[in-house]
């Protein structure tokens, strides 16, 4: 957010044409060489990056069951030769730069502070900051990106930021503590916050704006409008528009809300009734039940994606027009979740099933776009490329890839996300984190100390960033980027336990790159890549795989190492949050001091969600 718009738009629009040509040429080249092949169903399994030479890895297992036990023939290690067993080890890591107990005290406090601070940015008469926000014309249901009104002015509502903030609220809707439960543990205050947000979304969907018209129009282009005034007046200045991830993010949040209610056996009617009786106050919503919420709000956001997903759009940082991994992944995910939702209602809502066909067509087209045409997967890059059309001037590396994976895979609803590609254990997503760390430990001086220790570091948006929070000069680390890095790792742990599979890591120096943050000893091993079991070079690539059986001591030891790495990112945040818990958008790459918009909703929300996942991981690891 907040980049200089007017200039940016025109500049990038010209690039787009040239790039499309270059890009199409590249795609053709790659296709003709069949350099990149996707075998099997690209949406299933850990990896969509398969060997083109057909190496059979399954015969090349290196199985480790305990990293800390001396070699014991009674333990089955089926290594081709036992020396491999000795070479691969967990990398020692000290996650905290203060005593662990102090870190724990800090994180517990900051966890609570972050949620409170997020609520201060939400227009809702039941929340603490309402009088002040109302004094500034903020309507109920509106979330401000930041209270900062100049240098920079973020005192607006963004569709993206609001949907993400509200998704965070939904994670906190049901109290874990049964004692404090009003009914089924539902927090009626927060439920009201979500309902007001949905009501406000309904209004915005129907307002004419610079991106176009709303739900009454044929193409619904107006739903791609990214930024609004806090009183719901359209923002009329030049801006990077449209931004077509917004409606999908809103859909994901809406479905998340409905699934949370369903999981806790509360109907939407109940929630509305509970709110109105508790607060003695009519909500006057544009929906009374789940079906009306679907038909009056969610449906239009889906229809927008069906009709507009092919369009070029500005990226989540509002700087460049083109096709972006983040936008595509949130779009395909919203479509997939919607299909599952409608199928769940097949019997009672038979009249709505026709739309499933449109959604399925859209899903198939988006799938082939993402895997085959987009250039997000590039055989020369060992990470997912956020905006392929920018590869002439950027590395393609962007935290957006990691944020996209996290937002589209709701760990608490794992079944519905099973077949959405690029889950948190995808090697492209993990290697994106690896490459971000490798780049930013160098370009941000405040990371240099940590780079030597190979721990988590402060991350920014993308290496070439020059937005300093107010204007363009030099880019800095961001709180939200660093928090998402930790969340990705906590999620990886949860997923590994949830699915109960052996951990299998191809030792090919490519897919395994991320794992070199956790293990050491891959290098020695990969050097022998071209030798077969007998040490003869036979031209075949014997790619070995590290196998860590589920529930072995080694499995738990590995999860603890991932946990420590995750912790080290939060410890880096700790160094830069102010003593009273303030977070802004960025922190200075030389001094580490807060920089850019103060009290950014998204910074607090990202930190809070990471801590929320962390608390679930702690239950498992203890
Ligand atoms: C290698 O490990 C995988 C995962 O545990 C297992 O499915 C496979 O059968 C193993 N292959 C051999 C040859 O042991
Ligand atoms: C791969 O190796 C496994 C274990 O040795 C074997 O069962 C399987 O048939 C092989 N698959 C192929 C495609 O060669
Ligand atoms: C850790 O916490 C203890 C107890 O509050 C305090 O005395 C000590 O100074 C703290 N250490 C650091 C490094 O912050
Ligand atoms: C940021 O939050 C703190 C704590 O609530 C508050 O004191 C400060 O005024 C806020 N900054 C802005 C710009 O509102
Ligand atoms: C509901 O959430 C609000 C905001 O976090 C909190 O202040 C309140 O105590 C919660 N209510 C219950 C009953 O837990
Ligand atoms: C989720 O998937 C698991 C295994 O695939 C299955 O056993 C379980 O019943 C599913 N749960 C729901 C709520 O569909
Ligand atoms: C690994 O951790 C899980 C979850 O905490 C636990 O249930 C299991 O017993 C542990 N396994 C071993 C071998 O320590
Ligand atoms: C943080 O917020 C407090 C108010 O709670 C404010 O007084 C202080 O200046 C802020 N600190 C920083 C470093 O911005």
PDB file of C-alpha atoms in Angstrom, residues 473-612:
ATOM      1  CA  UNK A 473      14.085   5.735  -1.097  1.00  0.00           C
ATOM      2  CA  UNK A 474      15.118   2.389   0.332  1.00  0.00           C
ATOM      3  CA  UNK A 475      13.021  -0.597   1.299  1.00  0.00           C
ATOM      4  CA  UNK A 476      12.936  -1.961   4.823  1.00  0.00           C
ATOM      5  CA  UNK A 477      11.844  -5.062   6.672  1.00  0.00           C
ATOM      6  CA  UNK A 478       8.130  -5.305   7.466  1.00  0.00           C
ATOM      7  CA  UNK A 479       6.506  -6.676  10.597  1.00  0.00           C
ATOM      8  CA  UNK A 480       3.916  -8.619   8.646  1.00  0.00           C
ATOM      9  CA  UNK A 481       6.471 -10.285   6.361  1.00  0.00           C
ATOM     10  CA  UNK A 482       8.532 -11.467   9.291  1.00  0.00           C
ATOM     11  CA  UNK A 483       5.443 -12.672  11.163  1.00  0.00           C
ATOM     12  CA  UNK A 484       4.230 -14.652   8.138  1.00  0.00           C
ATOM     13  CA  UNK A 485       7.622 -16.365   7.891  1.00  0.00           C
ATOM     14  CA  UNK A 486       7.138 -17.687  11.402  1.00  0.00           C
ATOM     15  CA  UNK A 487       3.540 -18.646  10.708  1.00  0.00           C
ATOM     16  CA  UNK A 488       4.558 -20.665   7.661  1.00  0.00           C
ATOM     17  CA  UNK A 489       6.871 -22.740   9.833  1.00  0.00           C
ATOM     18  CA  UNK A 490       4.344 -23.258  12.636  1.00  0.00           C
ATOM     19  CA  UNK A 491       1.842 -24.333  10.023  1.00  0.00           C
ATOM     20  CA  UNK A 492       4.337 -26.725   8.498  1.00  0.00           C
ATOM     21  CA  UNK A 493       4.606 -28.452  11.867  1.00  0.00           C
ATOM     22  CA  UNK A 494       0.833 -28.661  12.310  1.00  0.00           C
ATOM     23  CA  UNK A 495       0.408 -30.055   8.843  1.00  0.00           C
ATOM     24  CA  UNK A 496       3.058 -32.690   9.367  1.00  0.00           C
ATOM     25  CA  UNK A 497       1.328 -33.928  12.501  1.00  0.00           C
ATOM     26  CA  UNK A 498      -2.154 -33.589  11.038  1.00  0.00           C
ATOM     27  CA  UNK A 499      -1.434 -35.813   8.051  1.00  0.00           C
ATOM     28  CA  UNK A 500       0.698 -38.335   9.857  1.00  0.00           C
ATOM     29  CA  UNK A 501       2.915 -39.067   6.875  1.00  0.00           C
ATOM     30  CA  UNK A 502       6.603 -39.783   6.939  1.00  0.00           C
ATOM     31  CA  UNK A 503       8.643 -36.722   6.189  1.00  0.00           C
ATOM     32  CA  UNK A 504      10.288 -37.289   2.826  1.00  0.00           C
ATOM     33  CA  UNK A 505      12.868 -34.877   1.481  1.00  0.00           C
ATOM     34  CA  UNK A 506      14.491 -35.300  -1.900  1.00  0.00           C
ATOM     35  CA  UNK A 507      18.197 -34.718  -1.540  1.00  0.00           C
ATOM     36  CA  UNK A 508      18.633 -33.098  -4.898  1.00  0.00           C
ATOM     37  CA  UNK A 509      19.961 -29.671  -3.964  1.00  0.00           C
ATOM     38  CA  UNK A 510      16.862 -28.137  -5.532  1.00  0.00           C
ATOM     39  CA  UNK A 511      13.705 -29.298  -3.829  1.00  0.00           C
ATOM     40  CA  UNK A 512      15.634 -29.734  -0.611  1.00  0.00           C
ATOM     41  CA  UNK A 513      16.983 -26.202  -0.446  1.00  0.00           C
ATOM     42  CA  UNK A 514      14.641 -24.999   2.284  1.00  0.00           C
ATOM     43  CA  UNK A 515      15.551 -27.982   4.406  1.00  0.00           C
ATOM     44  CA  UNK A 516      19.170 -26.885   4.556  1.00  0.00           C
ATOM     45  CA  UNK A 517      17.916 -24.353   7.110  1.00  0.00           C
ATOM     46  CA  UNK A 518      16.980 -27.305   9.325  1.00  0.00           C
ATOM     47  CA  UNK A 519      19.524 -29.993   8.424  1.00  0.00           C
ATOM     48  CA  UNK A 520      23.198 -30.030   7.664  1.00  0.00           C
ATOM     49  CA  UNK A 521      25.074 -32.610   5.680  1.00  0.00           C
ATOM     50  CA  UNK A 522      23.063 -32.490   2.458  1.00  0.00           C
ATOM     51  CA  UNK A 523      25.988 -31.021   0.551  1.00  0.00           C
ATOM     52  CA  UNK A 524      28.374 -33.902   1.024  1.00  0.00           C
ATOM     53  CA  UNK A 525      25.628 -36.114  -0.054  1.00  0.00           C
ATOM     54  CA  UNK A 526      24.557 -34.252  -3.155  1.00  0.00           C
ATOM     55  CA  UNK A 527      28.132 -34.200  -4.392  1.00  0.00           C
ATOM     56  CA  UNK A 528      27.737 -37.911  -5.032  1.00  0.00           C
ATOM     57  CA  UNK A 529      24.700 -37.302  -7.114  1.00  0.00           C
ATOM     58  CA  UNK A 530      25.937 -38.958 -10.245  1.00  0.00           C
ATOM     59  CA  UNK A 531      27.235 -42.092  -8.656  1.00  0.00           C
ATOM     60  CA  UNK A 532      25.146 -45.185  -8.336  1.00  0.00           C
ATOM     61  CA  UNK A 533      25.144 -47.527  -5.372  1.00  0.00           C
ATOM     62  CA  UNK A 534      28.462 -49.036  -6.370  1.00  0.00           C
ATOM     63  CA  UNK A 535      30.080 -45.705  -6.842  1.00  0.00           C
ATOM     64  CA  UNK A 536      30.140 -46.046 -10.632  1.00  0.00           C
ATOM     65  CA  UNK A 537      28.972 -43.184 -12.682  1.00  0.00           C
ATOM     66  CA  UNK A 538      26.279 -44.570 -14.900  1.00  0.00           C
ATOM     67  CA  UNK A 539      24.848 -41.330 -16.173  1.00  0.00           C
ATOM     68  CA  UNK A 540      21.762 -41.736 -14.040  1.00  0.00           C
ATOM     69  CA  UNK A 541      20.890 -39.306 -11.366  1.00  0.00           C
ATOM     70  CA  UNK A 542      20.455 -41.330  -8.225  1.00  0.00           C
ATOM     71  CA  UNK A 543      18.524 -38.847  -6.232  1.00  0.00           C
ATOM     72  CA  UNK A 544      18.338 -40.072  -2.691  1.00  0.00           C
ATOM     73  CA  UNK A 545      15.637 -39.085  -0.307  1.00  0.00           C
ATOM     74  CA  UNK A 546      15.769 -38.481   3.378  1.00  0.00           C
ATOM     75  CA  UNK A 547      12.941 -40.368   5.081  1.00  0.00           C
ATOM     76  CA  UNK A 548      11.992 -39.514   8.640  1.00  0.00           C
ATOM     77  CA  UNK A 549       9.248 -41.902   9.745  1.00  0.00           C
ATOM     78  CA  UNK A 550       6.177 -40.381  11.321  1.00  0.00           C
ATOM     79  CA  UNK A 551       6.230 -40.538  15.084  1.00  0.00           C
ATOM     80  CA  UNK A 552       9.847 -41.597  15.280  1.00  0.00           C
ATOM     81  CA  UNK A 553      12.044 -39.657  17.696  1.00  0.00           C
ATOM     82  CA  UNK A 554      13.696 -38.078  14.648  1.00  0.00           C
ATOM     83  CA  UNK A 555      10.333 -36.799  13.443  1.00  0.00           C
ATOM     84  CA  UNK A 556       9.667 -35.002  16.693  1.00  0.00           C
ATOM     85  CA  UNK A 557      13.247 -33.741  16.821  1.00  0.00           C
ATOM     86  CA  UNK A 558      12.834 -32.293  13.343  1.00  0.00           C
ATOM     87  CA  UNK A 559       9.570 -30.601  14.272  1.00  0.00           C
ATOM     88  CA  UNK A 560      11.299 -29.034  17.267  1.00  0.00           C
ATOM     89  CA  UNK A 561      13.991 -27.669  15.004  1.00  0.00           C
ATOM     90  CA  UNK A 562      11.373 -26.146  12.703  1.00  0.00           C
ATOM     91  CA  UNK A 563       9.745 -24.677  15.782  1.00  0.00           C
ATOM     92  CA  UNK A 564      13.011 -23.080  16.876  1.00  0.00           C
ATOM     93  CA  UNK A 565      13.476 -21.564  13.452  1.00  0.00           C
ATOM     94  CA  UNK A 566       9.949 -20.144  13.604  1.00  0.00           C
ATOM     95  CA  UNK A 567      10.630 -18.741  17.062  1.00  0.00           C
ATOM     96  CA  UNK A 568      13.725 -16.968  15.837  1.00  0.00           C
ATOM     97  CA  UNK A 569      11.634 -14.884  13.419  1.00  0.00           C
ATOM     98  CA  UNK A 570       9.375 -13.771  16.251  1.00  0.00           C
ATOM     99  CA  UNK A 571      12.420 -13.055  18.372  1.00  0.00           C
ATOM    100  CA  UNK A 572      13.602 -10.734  15.624  1.00  0.00           C
ATOM    101  CA  UNK A 573      10.265  -8.938  15.755  1.00  0.00           C
ATOM    102  CA  UNK A 574      10.670  -8.661  19.513  1.00  0.00           C
ATOM    103  CA  UNK A 575      13.850  -6.695  19.007  1.00  0.00           C
ATOM    104  CA  UNK A 576      11.986  -4.058  17.012  1.00  0.00           C
ATOM    105  CA  UNK A 577       8.549  -3.738  18.589  1.00  0.00           C
ATOM    106  CA  UNK A 578       8.509  -0.728  20.924  1.00  0.00           C
ATOM    107  CA  UNK A 579       8.438  -1.233  24.684  1.00  0.00           C
ATOM    108  CA  UNK A 580       4.726  -0.488  24.785  1.00  0.00           C
ATOM    109  CA  UNK A 581       4.030  -2.991  22.031  1.00  0.00           C
ATOM    110  CA  UNK A 582       3.588  -0.609  19.097  1.00  0.00           C
ATOM    111  CA  UNK A 583       4.084  -1.964  15.615  1.00  0.00           C
ATOM    112  CA  UNK A 584       4.120   0.134  12.507  1.00  0.00           C
ATOM    113  CA  UNK A 585       4.380  -1.093   8.946  1.00  0.00           C
ATOM    114  CA  UNK A 586       8.160  -1.305   8.710  1.00  0.00           C
ATOM    115  CA  UNK A 587      11.304  -1.041  10.783  1.00  0.00           C
ATOM    116  CA  UNK A 588      14.389   0.689   9.540  1.00  0.00           C
ATOM    117  CA  UNK A 589      16.929  -1.596   7.944  1.00  0.00           C
ATOM    118  CA  UNK A 590      19.892   0.267   9.501  1.00  0.00           C
ATOM    119  CA  UNK A 591      18.568   1.336  12.903  1.00  0.00           C
ATOM    120  CA  UNK A 592      15.724  -1.106  13.502  1.00  0.00           C
ATOM    121  CA  UNK A 593      13.351   1.664  14.621  1.00  0.00           C
ATOM    122  CA  UNK A 594       9.680   1.730  13.708  1.00  0.00           C
ATOM    123  CA  UNK A 595       9.006   3.311  10.344  1.00  0.00           C
ATOM    124  CA  UNK A 596       6.016   3.957   8.085  1.00  0.00           C
ATOM    125  CA  UNK A 597       2.336   3.867   9.020  1.00  0.00           C
ATOM    126  CA  UNK A 598       1.871   3.509  12.783  1.00  0.00           C
ATOM    127  CA  UNK A 599      -0.316   0.813  14.268  1.00  0.00           C
ATOM    128  CA  UNK A 600      -0.871  -0.939  10.955  1.00  0.00           C
ATOM    129  CA  UNK A 601      -3.840  -3.296  11.317  1.00  0.00           C
ATOM    130  CA  UNK A 602      -2.170  -5.910   9.164  1.00  0.00           C
ATOM    131  CA  UNK A 603       1.027  -5.926  11.272  1.00  0.00           C
ATOM    132  CA  UNK A 604      -0.943  -6.660  14.434  1.00  0.00           C
ATOM    133  CA  UNK A 605      -3.185  -9.193  12.688  1.00  0.00           C
ATOM    134  CA  UNK A 606      -0.286 -11.108  11.135  1.00  0.00           C
ATOM    135  CA  UNK A 607       1.555 -11.223  14.433  1.00  0.00           C
ATOM    136  CA  UNK A 608      -1.552 -12.350  16.289  1.00  0.00           C
ATOM    137  CA  UNK A 609      -2.383 -15.163  13.848  1.00  0.00           C
ATOM    138  CA  UNK A 610       1.149 -16.462  13.964  1.00  0.00           C
ATOM    139  CA  UNK A 611       0.984 -16.577  17.774  1.00  0.00           C
ATOM    140  CA  UNK A 612      -2.389 -18.274  17.520  1.00  0.00           C
TER     141      UNK A 612
END
